[in-house]
Short mmCIF file of N, CA and C in Angstrom, two decimals:
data_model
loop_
_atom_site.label_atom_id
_atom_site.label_comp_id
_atom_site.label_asym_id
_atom_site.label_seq_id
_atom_site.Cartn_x
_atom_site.Cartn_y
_atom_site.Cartn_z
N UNK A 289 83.06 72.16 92.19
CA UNK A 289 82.12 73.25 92.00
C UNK A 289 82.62 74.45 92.78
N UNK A 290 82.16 75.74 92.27
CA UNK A 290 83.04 76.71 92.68
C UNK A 290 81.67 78.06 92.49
N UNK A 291 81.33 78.40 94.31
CA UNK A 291 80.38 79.28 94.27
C UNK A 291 81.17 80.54 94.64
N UNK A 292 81.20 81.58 93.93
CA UNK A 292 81.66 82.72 94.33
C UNK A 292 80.30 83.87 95.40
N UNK A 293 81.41 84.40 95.99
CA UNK A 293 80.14 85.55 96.90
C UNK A 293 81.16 86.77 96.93
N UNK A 294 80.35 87.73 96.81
CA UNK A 294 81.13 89.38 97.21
C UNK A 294 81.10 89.28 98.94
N UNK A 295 82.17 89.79 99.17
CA UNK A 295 82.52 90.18 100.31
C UNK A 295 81.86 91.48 100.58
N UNK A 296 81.82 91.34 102.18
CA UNK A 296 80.48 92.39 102.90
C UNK A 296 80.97 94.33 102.42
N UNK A 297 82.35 94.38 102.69
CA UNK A 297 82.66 95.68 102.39
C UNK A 297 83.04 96.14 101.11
N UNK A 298 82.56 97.20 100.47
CA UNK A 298 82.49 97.78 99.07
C UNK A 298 84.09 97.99 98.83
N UNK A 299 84.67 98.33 99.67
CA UNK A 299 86.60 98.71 99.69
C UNK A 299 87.38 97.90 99.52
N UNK A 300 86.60 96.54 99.41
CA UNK A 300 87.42 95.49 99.46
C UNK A 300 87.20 94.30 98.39
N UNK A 301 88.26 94.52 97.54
CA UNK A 301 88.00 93.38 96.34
C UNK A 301 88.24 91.90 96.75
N UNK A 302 88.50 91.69 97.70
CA UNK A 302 88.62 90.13 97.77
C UNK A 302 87.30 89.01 97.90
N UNK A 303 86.85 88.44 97.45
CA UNK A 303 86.03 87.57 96.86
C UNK A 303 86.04 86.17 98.04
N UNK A 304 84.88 85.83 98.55
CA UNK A 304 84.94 84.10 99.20
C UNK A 304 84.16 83.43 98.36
N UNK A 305 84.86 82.47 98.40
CA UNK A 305 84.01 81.08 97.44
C UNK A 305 84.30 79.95 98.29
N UNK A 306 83.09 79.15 97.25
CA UNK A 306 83.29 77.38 98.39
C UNK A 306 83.75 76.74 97.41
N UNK A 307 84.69 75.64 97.60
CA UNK A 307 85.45 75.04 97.00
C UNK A 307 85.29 73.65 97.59
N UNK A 308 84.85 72.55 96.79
CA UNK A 308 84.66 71.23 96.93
C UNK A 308 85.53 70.41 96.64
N UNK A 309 86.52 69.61 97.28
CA UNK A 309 87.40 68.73 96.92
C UNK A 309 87.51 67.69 97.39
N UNK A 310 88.52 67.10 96.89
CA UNK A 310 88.53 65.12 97.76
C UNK A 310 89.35 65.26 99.16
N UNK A 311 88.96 64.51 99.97
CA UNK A 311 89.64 64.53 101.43
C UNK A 311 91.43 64.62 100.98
N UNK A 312 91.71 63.59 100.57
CA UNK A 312 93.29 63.75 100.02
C UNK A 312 93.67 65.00 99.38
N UNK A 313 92.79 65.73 98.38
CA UNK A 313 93.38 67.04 98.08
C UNK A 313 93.54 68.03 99.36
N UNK A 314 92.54 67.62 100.13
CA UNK A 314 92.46 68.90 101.44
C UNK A 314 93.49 68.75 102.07
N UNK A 315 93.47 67.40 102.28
CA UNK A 315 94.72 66.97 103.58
C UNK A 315 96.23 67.66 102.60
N UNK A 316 96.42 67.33 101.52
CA UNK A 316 97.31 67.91 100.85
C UNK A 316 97.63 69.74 101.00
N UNK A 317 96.43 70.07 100.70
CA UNK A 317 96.39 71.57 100.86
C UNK A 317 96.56 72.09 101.90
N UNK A 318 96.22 71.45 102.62
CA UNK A 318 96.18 71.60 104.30
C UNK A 318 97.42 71.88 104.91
N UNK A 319 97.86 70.40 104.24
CA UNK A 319 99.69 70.28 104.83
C UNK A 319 100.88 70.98 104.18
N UNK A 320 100.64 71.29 103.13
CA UNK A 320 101.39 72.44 101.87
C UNK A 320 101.63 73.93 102.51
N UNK A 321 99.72 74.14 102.72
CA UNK A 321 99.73 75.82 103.23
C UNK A 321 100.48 76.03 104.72
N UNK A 322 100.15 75.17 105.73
CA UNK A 322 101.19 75.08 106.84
C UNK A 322 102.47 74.75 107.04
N UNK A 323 103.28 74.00 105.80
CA UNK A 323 104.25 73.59 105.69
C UNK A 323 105.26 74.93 105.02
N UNK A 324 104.32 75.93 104.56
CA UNK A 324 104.80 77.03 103.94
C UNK A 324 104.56 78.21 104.65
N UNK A 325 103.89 77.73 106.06
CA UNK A 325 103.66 78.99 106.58
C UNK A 325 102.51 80.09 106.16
N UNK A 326 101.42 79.94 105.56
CA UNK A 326 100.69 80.78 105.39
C UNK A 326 99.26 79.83 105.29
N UNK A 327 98.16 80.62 105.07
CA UNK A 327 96.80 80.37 105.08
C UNK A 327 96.65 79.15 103.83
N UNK A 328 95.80 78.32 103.72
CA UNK A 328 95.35 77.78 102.63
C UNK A 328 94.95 78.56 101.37
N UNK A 329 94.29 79.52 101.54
CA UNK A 329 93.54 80.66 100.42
C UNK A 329 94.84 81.20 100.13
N UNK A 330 96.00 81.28 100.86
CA UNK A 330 96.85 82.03 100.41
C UNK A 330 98.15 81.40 99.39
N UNK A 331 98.07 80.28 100.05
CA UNK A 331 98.55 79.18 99.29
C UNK A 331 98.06 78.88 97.82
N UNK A 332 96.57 78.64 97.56
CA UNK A 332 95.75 78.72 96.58
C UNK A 332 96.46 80.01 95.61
N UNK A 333 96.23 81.05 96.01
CA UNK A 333 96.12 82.20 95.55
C UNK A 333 98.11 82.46 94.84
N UNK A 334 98.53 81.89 95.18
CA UNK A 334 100.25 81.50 95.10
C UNK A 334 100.41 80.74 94.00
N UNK A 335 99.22 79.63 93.99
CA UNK A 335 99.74 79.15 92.80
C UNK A 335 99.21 79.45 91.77
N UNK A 336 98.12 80.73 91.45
CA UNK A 336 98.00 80.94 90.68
C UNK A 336 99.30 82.20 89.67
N UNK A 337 100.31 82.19 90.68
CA UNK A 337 100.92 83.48 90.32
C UNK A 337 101.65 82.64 89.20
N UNK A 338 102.50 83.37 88.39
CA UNK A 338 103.33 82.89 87.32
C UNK A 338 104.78 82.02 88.20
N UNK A 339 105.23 81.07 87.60
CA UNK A 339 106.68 80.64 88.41
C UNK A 339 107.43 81.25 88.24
N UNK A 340 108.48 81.38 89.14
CA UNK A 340 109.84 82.35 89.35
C UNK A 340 110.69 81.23 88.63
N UNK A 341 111.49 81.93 87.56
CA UNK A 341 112.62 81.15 86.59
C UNK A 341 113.57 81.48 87.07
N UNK A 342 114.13 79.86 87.73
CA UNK A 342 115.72 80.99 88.31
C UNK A 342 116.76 80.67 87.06
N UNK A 343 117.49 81.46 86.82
CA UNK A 343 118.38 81.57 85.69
C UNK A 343 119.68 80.72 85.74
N UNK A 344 120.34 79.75 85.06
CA UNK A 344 121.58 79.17 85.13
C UNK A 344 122.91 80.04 85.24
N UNK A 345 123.56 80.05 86.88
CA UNK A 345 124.78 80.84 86.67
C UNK A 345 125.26 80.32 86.01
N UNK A 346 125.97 79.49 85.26
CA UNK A 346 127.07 79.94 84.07
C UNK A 346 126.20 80.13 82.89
N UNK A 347 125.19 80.24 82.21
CA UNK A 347 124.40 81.32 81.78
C UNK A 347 124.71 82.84 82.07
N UNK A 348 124.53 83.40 82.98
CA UNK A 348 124.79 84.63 82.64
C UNK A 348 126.28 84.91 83.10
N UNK A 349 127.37 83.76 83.72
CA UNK A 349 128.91 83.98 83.39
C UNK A 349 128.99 84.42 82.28
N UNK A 350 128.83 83.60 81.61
CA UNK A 350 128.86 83.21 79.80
C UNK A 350 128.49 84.85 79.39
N UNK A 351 127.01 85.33 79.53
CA UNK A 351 126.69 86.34 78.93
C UNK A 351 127.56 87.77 79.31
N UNK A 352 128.10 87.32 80.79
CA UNK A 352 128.46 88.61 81.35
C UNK A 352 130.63 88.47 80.84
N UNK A 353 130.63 87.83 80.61
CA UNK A 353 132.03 86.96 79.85
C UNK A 353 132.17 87.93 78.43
N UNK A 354 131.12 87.67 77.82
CA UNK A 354 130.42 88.27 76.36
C UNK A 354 130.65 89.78 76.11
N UNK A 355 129.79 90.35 77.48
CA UNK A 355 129.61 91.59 77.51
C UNK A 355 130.83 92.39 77.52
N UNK A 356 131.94 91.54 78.71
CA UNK A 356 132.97 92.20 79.20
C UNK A 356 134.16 92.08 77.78
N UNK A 357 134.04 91.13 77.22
CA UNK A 357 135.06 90.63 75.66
C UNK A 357 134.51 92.62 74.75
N UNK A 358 133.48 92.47 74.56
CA UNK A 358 132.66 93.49 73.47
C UNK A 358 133.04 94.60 74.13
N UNK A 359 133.03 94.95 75.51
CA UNK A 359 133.32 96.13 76.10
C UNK A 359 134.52 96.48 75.77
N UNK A 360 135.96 95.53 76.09
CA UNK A 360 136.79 95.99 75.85
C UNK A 360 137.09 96.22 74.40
N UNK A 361 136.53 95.42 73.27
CA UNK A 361 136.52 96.16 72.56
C UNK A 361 136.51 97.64 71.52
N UNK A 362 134.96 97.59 72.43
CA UNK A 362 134.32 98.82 71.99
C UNK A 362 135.65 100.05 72.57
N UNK A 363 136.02 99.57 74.22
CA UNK A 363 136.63 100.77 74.35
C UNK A 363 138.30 101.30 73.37
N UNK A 364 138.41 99.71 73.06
CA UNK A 364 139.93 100.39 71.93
C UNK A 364 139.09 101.09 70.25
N UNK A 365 138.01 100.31 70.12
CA UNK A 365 137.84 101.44 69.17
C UNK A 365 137.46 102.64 69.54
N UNK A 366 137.13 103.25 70.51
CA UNK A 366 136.86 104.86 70.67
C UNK A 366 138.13 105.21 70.62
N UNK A 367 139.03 105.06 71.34
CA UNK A 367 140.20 105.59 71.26
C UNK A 367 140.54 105.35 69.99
N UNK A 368 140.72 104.05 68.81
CA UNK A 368 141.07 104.53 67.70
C UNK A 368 140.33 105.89 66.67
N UNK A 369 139.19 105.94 67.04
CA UNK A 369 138.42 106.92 66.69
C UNK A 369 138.57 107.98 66.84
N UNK A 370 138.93 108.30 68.13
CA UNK A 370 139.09 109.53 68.51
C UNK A 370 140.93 110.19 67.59
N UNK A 371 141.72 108.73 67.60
CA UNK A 371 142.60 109.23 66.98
C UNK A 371 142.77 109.20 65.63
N UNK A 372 141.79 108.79 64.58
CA UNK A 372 141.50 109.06 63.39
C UNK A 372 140.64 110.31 63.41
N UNK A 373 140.03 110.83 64.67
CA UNK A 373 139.08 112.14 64.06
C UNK A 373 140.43 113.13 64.24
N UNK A 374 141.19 112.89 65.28
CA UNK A 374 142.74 114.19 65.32
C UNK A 374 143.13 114.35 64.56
N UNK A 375 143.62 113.02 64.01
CA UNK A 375 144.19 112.86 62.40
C UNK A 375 143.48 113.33 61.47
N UNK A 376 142.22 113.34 61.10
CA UNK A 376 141.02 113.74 59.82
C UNK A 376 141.65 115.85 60.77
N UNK A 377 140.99 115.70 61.39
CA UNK A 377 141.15 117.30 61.72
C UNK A 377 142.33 118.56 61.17
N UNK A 378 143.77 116.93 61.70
CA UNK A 378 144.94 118.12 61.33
C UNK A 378 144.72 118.17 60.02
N UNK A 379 144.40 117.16 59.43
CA UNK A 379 144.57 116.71 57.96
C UNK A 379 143.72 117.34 56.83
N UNK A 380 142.86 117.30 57.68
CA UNK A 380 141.32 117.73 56.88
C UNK A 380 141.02 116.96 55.32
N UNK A 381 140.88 115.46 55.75
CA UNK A 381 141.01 114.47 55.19
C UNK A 381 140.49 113.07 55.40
N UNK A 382 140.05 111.99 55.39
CA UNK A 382 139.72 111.21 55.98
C UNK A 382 140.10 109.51 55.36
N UNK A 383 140.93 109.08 56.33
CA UNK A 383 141.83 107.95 56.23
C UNK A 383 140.89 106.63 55.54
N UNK A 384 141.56 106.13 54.80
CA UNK A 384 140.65 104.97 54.17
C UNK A 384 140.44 103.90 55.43
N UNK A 385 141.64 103.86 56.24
CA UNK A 385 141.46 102.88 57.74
C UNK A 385 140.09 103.51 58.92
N UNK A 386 139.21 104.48 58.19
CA UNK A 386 138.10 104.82 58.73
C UNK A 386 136.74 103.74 58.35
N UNK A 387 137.50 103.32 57.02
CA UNK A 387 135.84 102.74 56.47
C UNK A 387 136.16 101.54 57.12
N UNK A 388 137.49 101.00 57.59
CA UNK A 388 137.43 99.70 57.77
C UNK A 388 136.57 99.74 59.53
N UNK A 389 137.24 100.93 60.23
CA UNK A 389 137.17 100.79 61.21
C UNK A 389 135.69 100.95 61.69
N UNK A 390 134.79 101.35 60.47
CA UNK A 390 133.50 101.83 60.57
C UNK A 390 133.03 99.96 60.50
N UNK A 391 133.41 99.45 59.98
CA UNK A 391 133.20 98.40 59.45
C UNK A 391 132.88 97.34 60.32
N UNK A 392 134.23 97.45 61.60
CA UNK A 392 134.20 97.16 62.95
C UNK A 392 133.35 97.48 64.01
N UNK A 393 133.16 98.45 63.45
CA UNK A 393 132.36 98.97 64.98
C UNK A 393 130.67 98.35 64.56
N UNK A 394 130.30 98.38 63.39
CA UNK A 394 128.93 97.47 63.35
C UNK A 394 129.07 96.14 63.54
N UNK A 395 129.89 95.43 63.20
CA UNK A 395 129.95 94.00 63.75
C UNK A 395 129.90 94.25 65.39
N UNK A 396 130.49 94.74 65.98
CA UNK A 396 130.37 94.66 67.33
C UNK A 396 129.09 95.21 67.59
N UNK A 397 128.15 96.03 67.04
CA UNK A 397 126.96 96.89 67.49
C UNK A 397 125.85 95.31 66.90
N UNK A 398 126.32 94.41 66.24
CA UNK A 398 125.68 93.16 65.89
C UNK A 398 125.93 92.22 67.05
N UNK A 399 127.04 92.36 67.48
CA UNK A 399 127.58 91.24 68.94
C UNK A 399 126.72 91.60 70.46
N UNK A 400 126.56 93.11 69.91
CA UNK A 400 126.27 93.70 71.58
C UNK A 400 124.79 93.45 71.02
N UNK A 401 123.56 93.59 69.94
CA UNK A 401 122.61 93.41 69.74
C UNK A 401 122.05 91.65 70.23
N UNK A 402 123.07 90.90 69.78
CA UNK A 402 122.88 89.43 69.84
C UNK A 402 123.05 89.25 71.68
N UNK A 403 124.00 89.55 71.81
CA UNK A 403 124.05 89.36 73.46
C UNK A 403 122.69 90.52 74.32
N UNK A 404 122.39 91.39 73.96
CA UNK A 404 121.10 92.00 74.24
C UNK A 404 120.04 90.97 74.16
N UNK A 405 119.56 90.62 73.10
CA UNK A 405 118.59 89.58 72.63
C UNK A 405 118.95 88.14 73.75
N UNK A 406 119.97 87.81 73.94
CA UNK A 406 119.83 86.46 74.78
C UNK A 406 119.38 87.04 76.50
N UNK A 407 119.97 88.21 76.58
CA UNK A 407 119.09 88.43 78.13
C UNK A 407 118.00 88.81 78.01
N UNK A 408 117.17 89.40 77.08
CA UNK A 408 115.76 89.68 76.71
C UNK A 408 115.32 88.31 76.88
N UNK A 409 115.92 87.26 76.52
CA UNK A 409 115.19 86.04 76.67
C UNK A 409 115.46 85.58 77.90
N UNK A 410 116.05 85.65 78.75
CA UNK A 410 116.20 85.04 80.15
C UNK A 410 115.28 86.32 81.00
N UNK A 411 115.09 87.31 80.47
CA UNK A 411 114.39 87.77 81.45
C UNK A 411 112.52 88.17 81.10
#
């Protein structure tokens, strides 16, 4: 059973209640909240928080492995880019090895989307 009461000052949202339990839960709670260094209520109040997910390092090796493969990618296609736009410029023309290379650069904007999406999920 669980009686709630407002606390005496208006500035202060924290709430006391009585809380009824079995001697073994207390002694438990008892020895938990001191074993952790803090108050019982505070202990209580801890486990209501969400759990901390710790993440698998080679999990994000893997992802950061991923990232660094796509990066270097990405960076030889700018430079091919940049030297098909010199070329389109002198030329004033535009190389059929543009559509392919256009072609490339969305598969990778699909690789870097997919590897986006797996740290959206770890975090």
């Amino acid at each position: 059973m669980v009686r709630y009461q407002e606390t005496t000052t208006s500035d202060d949202p924290r709430r006391t209640f009585t809380l009824k339990m079995r001697q073994s839960d207390y002694d438990r709670l008892f020895y938990n909240a001191k074993r952790t260094g803090v108050s019982m209520s505070e202990y209580l109040v801890r486990g209501l928080q969400p759990p901390v997910e710790q993440l698998d390092p080679e999990t994000i090796r893997e992802i950061l492995r991923e990232l660094k493969h796509t990066n270097r990618q990405i960076v030889g296609e700018a430079t091919n880019v940049n030297q098909i736009a010199h070329w389109a410029n002198a030329h004033e023309s535009f190389p059929a090895e543009a559509e392919e290379l256009a072609r490339q650069i969305r598969v990778q904007m699909k690789e870097i989307n997919a590897v986006r999406r797996k740290l959206a999920k770890l975090l």
